[in-house]
Coordinates of C-alpha atoms and ligand atoms in Angstrom, one line a residue:
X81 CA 17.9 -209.1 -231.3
X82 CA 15.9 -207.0 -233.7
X83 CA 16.3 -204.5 -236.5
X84 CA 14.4 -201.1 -235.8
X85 CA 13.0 -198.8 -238.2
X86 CA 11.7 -195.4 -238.3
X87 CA 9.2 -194.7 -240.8
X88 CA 8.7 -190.6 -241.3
X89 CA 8.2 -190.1 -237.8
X90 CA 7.2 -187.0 -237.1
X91 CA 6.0 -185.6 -233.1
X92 CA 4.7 -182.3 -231.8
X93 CA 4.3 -180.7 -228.5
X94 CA 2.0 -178.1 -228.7
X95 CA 3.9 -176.1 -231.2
X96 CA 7.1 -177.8 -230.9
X97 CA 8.0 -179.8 -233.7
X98 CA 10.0 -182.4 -231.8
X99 CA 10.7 -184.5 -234.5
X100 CA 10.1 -183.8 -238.4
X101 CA 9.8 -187.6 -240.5
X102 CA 12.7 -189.2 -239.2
X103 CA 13.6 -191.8 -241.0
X104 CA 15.9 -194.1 -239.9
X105 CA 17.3 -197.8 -240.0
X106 CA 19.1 -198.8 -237.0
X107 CA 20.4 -202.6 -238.0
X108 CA 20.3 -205.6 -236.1
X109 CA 23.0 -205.7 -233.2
X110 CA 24.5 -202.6 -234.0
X111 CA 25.0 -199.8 -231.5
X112 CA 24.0 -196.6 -232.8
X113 CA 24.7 -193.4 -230.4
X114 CA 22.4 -190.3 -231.4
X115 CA 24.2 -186.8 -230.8
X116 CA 22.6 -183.4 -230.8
X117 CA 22.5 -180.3 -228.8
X118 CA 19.7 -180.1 -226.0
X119 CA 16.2 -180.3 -227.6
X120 CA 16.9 -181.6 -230.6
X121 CA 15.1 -184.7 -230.4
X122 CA 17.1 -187.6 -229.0
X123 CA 15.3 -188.5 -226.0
X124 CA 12.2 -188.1 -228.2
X125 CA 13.2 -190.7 -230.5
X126 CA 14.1 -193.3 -227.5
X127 CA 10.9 -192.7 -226.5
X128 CA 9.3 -193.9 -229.9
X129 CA 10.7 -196.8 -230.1
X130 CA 10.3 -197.7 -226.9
X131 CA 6.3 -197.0 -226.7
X132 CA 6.1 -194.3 -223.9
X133 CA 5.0 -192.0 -226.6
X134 CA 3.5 -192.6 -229.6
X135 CA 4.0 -190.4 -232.9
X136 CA 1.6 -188.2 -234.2
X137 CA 2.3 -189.9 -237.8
X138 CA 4.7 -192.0 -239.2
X139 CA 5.7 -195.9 -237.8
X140 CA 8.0 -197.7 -235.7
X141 CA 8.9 -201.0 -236.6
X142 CA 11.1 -203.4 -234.5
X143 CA 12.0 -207.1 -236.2
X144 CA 9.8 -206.3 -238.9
X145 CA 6.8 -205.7 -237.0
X146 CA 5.1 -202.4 -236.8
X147 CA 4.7 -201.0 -233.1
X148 CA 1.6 -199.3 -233.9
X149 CA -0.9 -199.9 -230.2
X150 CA 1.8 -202.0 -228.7
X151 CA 2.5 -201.1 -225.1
X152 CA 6.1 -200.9 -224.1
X153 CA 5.0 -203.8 -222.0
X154 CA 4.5 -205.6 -225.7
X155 CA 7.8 -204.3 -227.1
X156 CA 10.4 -206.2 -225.2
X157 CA 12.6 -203.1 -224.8
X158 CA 14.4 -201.5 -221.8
X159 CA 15.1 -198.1 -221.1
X160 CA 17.4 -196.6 -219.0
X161 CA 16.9 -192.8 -218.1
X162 CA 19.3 -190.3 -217.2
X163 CA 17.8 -190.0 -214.1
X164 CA 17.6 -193.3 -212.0
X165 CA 14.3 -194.5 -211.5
X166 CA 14.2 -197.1 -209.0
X167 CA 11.9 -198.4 -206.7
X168 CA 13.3 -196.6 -203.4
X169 CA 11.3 -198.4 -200.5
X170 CA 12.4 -202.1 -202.3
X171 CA 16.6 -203.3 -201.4
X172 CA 19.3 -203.3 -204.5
X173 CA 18.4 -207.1 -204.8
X174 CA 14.7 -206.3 -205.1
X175 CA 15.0 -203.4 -207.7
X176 CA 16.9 -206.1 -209.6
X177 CA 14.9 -208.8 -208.9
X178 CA 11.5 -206.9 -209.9
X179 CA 11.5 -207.3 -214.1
X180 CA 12.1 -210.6 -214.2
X181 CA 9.0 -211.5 -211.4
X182 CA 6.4 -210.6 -213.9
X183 CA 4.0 -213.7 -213.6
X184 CA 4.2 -213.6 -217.6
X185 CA 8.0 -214.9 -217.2
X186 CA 7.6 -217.6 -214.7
X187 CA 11.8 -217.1 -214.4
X188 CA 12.7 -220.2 -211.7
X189 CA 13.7 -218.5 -208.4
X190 CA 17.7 -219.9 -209.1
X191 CA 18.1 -218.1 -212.5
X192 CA 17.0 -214.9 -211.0
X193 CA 19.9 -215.3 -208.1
X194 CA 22.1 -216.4 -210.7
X195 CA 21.4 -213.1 -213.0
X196 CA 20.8 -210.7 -210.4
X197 CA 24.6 -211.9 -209.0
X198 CA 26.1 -212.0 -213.1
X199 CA 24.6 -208.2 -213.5
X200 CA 25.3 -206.9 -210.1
X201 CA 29.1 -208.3 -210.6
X202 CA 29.5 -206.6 -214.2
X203 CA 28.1 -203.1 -212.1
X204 CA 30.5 -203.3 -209.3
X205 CA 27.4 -203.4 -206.7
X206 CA 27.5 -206.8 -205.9
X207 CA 28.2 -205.9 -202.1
X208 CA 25.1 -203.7 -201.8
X209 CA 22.6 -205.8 -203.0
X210 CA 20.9 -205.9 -199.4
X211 CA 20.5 -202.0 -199.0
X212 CA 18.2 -200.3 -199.4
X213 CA 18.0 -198.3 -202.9
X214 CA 17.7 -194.6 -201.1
X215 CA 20.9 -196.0 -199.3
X216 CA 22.9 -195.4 -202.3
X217 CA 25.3 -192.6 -204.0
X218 CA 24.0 -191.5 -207.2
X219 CA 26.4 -193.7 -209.2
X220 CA 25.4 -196.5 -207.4
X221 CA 21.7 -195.7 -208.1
X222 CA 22.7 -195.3 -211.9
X223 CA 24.5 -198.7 -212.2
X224 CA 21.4 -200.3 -210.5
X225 CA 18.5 -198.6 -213.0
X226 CA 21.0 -200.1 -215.7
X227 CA 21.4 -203.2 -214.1
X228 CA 17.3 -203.1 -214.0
X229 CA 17.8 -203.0 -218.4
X230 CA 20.2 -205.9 -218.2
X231 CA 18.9 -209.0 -216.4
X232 CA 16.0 -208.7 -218.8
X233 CA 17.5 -209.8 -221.9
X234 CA 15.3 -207.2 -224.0
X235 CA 16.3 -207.1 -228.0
X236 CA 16.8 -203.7 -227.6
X237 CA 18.7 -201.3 -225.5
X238 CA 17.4 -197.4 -225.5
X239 CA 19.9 -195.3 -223.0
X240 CA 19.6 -191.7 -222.5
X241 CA 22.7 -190.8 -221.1
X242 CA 23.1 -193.8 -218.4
X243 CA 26.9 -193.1 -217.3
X244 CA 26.9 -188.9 -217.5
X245 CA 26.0 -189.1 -213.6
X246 CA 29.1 -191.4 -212.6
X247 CA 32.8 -190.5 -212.2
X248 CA 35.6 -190.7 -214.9
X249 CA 36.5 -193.7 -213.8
X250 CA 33.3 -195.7 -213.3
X251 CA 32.1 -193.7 -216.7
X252 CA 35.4 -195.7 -218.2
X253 CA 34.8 -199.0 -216.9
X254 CA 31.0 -199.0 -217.6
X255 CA 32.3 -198.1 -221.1
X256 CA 33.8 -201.0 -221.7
X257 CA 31.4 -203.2 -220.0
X258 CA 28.7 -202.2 -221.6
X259 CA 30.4 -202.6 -225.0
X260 CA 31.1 -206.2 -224.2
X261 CA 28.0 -206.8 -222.8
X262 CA 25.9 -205.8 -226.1
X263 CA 28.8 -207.8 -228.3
X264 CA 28.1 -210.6 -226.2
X265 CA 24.4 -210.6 -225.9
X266 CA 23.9 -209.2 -230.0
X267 CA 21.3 -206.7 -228.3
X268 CA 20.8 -203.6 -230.5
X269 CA 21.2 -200.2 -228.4
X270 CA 20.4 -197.0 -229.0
X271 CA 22.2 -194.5 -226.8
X272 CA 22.4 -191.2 -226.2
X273 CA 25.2 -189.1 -224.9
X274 CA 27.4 -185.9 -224.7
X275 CA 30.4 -187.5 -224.1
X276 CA 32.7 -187.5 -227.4
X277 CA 34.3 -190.8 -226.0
X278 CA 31.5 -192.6 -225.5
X279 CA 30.6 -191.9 -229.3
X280 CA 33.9 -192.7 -230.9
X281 CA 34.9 -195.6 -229.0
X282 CA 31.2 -197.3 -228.5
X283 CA 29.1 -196.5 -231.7
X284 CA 28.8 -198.9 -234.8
X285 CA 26.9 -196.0 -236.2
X286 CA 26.3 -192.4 -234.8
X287 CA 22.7 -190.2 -235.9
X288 CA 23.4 -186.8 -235.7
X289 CA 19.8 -185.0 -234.8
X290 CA 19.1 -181.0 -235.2
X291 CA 16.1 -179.6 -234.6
X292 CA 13.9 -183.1 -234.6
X293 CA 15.1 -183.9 -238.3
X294 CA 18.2 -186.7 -238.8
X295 CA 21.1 -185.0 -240.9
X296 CA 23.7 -187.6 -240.8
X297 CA 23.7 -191.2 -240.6
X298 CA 26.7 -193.4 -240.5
X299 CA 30.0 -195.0 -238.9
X300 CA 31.6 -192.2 -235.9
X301 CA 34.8 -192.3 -238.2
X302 CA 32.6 -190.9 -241.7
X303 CA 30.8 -188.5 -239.1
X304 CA 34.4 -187.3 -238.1
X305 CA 35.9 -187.0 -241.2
X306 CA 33.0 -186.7 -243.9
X307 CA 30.5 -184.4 -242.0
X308 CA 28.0 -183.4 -244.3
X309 CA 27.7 -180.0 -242.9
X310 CA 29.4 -176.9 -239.8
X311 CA 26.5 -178.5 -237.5
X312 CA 27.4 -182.1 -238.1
X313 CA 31.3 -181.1 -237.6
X314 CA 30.8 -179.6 -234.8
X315 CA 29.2 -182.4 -232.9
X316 CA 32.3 -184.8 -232.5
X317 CA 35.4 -183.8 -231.7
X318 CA 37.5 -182.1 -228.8
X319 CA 38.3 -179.3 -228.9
X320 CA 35.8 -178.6 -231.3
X321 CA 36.4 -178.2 -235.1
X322 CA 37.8 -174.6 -236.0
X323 CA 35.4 -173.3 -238.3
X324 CA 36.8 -169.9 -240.0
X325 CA 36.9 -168.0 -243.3
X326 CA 37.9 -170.1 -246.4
X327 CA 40.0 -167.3 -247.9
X328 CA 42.0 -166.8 -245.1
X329 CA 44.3 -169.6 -246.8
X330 CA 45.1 -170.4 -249.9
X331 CA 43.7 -172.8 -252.0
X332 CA 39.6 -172.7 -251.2
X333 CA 37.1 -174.0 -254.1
X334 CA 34.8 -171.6 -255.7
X335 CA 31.7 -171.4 -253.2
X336 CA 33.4 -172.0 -250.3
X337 CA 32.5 -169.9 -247.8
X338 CA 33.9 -171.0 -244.5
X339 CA 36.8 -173.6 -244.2
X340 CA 36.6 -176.7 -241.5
X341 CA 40.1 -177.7 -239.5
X342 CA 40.0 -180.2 -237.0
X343 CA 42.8 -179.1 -234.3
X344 CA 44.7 -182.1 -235.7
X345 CA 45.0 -180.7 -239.0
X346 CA 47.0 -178.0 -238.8
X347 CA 50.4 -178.7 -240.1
X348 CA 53.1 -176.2 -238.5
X349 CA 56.1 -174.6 -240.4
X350 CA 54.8 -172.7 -243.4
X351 CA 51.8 -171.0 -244.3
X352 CA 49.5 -168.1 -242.5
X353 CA 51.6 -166.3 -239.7
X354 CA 49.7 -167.1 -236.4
X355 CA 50.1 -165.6 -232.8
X356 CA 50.4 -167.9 -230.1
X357 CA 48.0 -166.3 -227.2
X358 CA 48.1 -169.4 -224.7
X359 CA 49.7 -172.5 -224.3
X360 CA 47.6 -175.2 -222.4
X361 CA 49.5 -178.6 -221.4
X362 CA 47.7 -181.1 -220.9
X363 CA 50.1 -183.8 -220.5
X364 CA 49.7 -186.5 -223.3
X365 CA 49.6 -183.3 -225.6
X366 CA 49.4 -179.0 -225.7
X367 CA 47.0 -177.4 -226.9
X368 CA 48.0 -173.7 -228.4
X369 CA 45.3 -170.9 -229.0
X370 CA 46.0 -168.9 -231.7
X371 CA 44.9 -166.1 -233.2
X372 CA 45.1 -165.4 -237.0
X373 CA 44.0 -162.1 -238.6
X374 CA 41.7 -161.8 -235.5
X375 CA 40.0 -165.4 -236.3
X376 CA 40.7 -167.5 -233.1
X377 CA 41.2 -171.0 -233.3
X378 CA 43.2 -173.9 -231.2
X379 CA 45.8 -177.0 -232.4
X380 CA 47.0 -179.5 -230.7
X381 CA 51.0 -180.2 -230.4
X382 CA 53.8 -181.9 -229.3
X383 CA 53.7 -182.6 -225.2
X384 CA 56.7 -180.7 -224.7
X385 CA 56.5 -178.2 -226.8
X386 CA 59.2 -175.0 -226.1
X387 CA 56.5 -172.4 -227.6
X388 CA 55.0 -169.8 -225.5
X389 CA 52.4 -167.3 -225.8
X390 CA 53.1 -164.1 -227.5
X391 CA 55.2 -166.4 -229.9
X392 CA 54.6 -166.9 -234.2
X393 CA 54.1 -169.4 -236.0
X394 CA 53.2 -170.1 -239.2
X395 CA 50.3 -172.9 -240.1
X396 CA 48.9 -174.5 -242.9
X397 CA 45.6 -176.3 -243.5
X398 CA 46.7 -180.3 -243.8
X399 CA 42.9 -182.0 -244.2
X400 CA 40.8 -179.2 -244.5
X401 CA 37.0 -179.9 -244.7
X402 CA 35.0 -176.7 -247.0
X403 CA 31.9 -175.5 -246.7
X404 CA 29.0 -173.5 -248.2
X405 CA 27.1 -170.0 -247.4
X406 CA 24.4 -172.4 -246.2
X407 CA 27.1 -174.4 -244.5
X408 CA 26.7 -177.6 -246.3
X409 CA 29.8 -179.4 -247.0
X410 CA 31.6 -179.1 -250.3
X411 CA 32.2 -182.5 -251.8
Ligands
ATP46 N1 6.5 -183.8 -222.8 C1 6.8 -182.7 -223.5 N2 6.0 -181.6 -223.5 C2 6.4 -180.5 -224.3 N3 7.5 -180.4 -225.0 C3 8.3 -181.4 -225.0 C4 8.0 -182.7 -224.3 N4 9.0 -183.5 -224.5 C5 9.9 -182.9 -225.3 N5 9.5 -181.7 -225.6 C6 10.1 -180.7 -226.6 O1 10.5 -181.4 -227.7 C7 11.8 -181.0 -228.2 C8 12.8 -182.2 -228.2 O2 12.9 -182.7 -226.9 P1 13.9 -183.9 -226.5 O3 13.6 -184.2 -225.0 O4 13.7 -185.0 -227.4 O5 15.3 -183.3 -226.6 P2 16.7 -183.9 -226.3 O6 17.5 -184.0 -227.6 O7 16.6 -185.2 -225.6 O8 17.4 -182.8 -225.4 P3 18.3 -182.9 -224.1 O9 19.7 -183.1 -224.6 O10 18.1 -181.6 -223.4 O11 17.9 -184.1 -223.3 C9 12.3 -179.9 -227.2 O12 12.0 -178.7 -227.8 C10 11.4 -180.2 -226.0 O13 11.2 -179.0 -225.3
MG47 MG1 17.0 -185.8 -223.6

């Protein structure tokens, strides 16, 4: 259990700025998920904190205590890659086994059974303990690697994408497990991921990172409805955020440029005549593609909708978000 701080952390790779003074506050317990497009920084950051790279100025400080020369060793962290890193010639038992055998530990032989058992039950590979690691499917290998992060009871939790490699299903029940199991333990995790689900439904806090520099910081439901800016919109939600011409309705602010309507927030029955190009049904909901004054953009509907394409319909804006020329949002 530990708060972790980020001091003005700033990294280079050659001439890649990778990060650019990041500052940042992740608090105790909390589960903060850090979104951003490829190469924006986020497995950077984990790698801060954790201590497998060090920045070239700034501090990391976890509990208080600056991380300055400590080893990752010294940090009491656990990392869990996107890609499973396990020991392949040691069984599932062994990989599991192998962080808490450190001499440094001394762990009695019967708690490691015990935990090894707890974690391998909560990951759904209790009955392959025995094989062999190569002997696994992918997912399997990904459950153990964050199994591996589990039975050590670090105070924090850094994740880069653990669950993207496993199916729907697993990914759903993983979810939900590993929510309960940070509650439970009052671990702080970091977390990185593409999946808008993951975000909503598991943050306490989402970090939304562009080009190494942090430009939102705050609960998944402010990042939703209060984005600070086109890039921080268009980082949560599915289908994305329609982002089109303020003047194409009525009512924009002076200085708003570009207008920002979540497919939820388009209210049908008045307004701006639309064409209805495509109707997609999905089941629990439709989605329609529309085009309006050759600006394309997509709402959701009704499930059993009687439109069909080549339709009209007229739309209004219900919540809509404004924006700048720069693309900074318009309080
Ligand atoms: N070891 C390295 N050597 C050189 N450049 C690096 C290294 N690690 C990261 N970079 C660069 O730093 C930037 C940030 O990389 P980082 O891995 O943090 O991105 P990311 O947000 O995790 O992206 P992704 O979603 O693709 O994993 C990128 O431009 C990347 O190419
Ligand atoms: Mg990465």
């Amino acid at each position: 259990m530990a708060e972790v701080v980020l001091e003005n952390v700033m990294k280079r790779f050659g001439g890649t700025l990778a990060l650019g003074n990041v500052s940042l506050r992740v608090p105790d317990g909390s589960f903060v998920v850090l979104l951003g497009p490829s190469g924006a920084g986020k497995t950077t950051t984990l790698r801060m904190v954790s201590g497998l790279d060090v920045p070239d100025s700034g501090e990391v400080f976890i509990g208080g205590r600056a991380m300055k020369g400590l080893s990752p060793a010294e940090r009491n962290v656990a990392m869990v890659f996107q890609q499973y890193s396990l020991y392949p010639h040691l069984t599932v038992r062994q990989n599991l086994e192998f962080p808490l055998k450190s001499p440094l530990l001394k762990t009695p032989q019967a708690a490691i059974d015990r935990k090894v058992k707890e974690v391998a039950e909560v990951l759904q590979i209790a009955h392959k303990l025995e094989n062999k690691a190569t002997a696994l499917s992918g997912g399997e290998m990904q459950r153990v690697s964050i199994g591996r992060a589990l039975v050590r009871n670090p105070d924090i939790f850094l994740m880069d994408e653990p669950l993207s490699s496993l199916d729907a299903k697993l990914r759903a029940d993983l979810r939900i497990e590993l929510k309960r199991i940070q509650a439970k333990s009052g671990a702080t995790l970091i977390y990185v991921t593409h999946d808008q689900i993951e975000a909503m439904t598991m943050a306490t806090h989402v970090g939304v990172l562009n080009e190494g520099r942090l430009v939102q910081f705050g609960s998944p439901r402010a990042a939703y409805e209060e984005p600070v800016s086109v890039y921080a919109a268009t980082r949560l939600g599915q289908p994305r955020i329609n982002v089109l011409p303020a003047d194409l309705f009525a009512g924009a602010p002076a200085g708003a440029k570009s207008i920002g309507l979540r497919p939820e927030h388009i209210v049908q029955g008045d307004g701006e005549e639309a064409l209805v190009k495509r109707v997609e049904h999905l089941g629990d909901q439709t989605r329609l593609h529309l085009t309006l004054k050759r600006h394309d953009l997509i709402t959701v509907t009704d499930a059993h909708t009687p439109l069909k394409g080549g339709e009209t319909i007229r739309i209004r804006p219900s919540q809509p978000l404004y924006f700048d020329a720069a693309g900074m949002r318009l309080a």
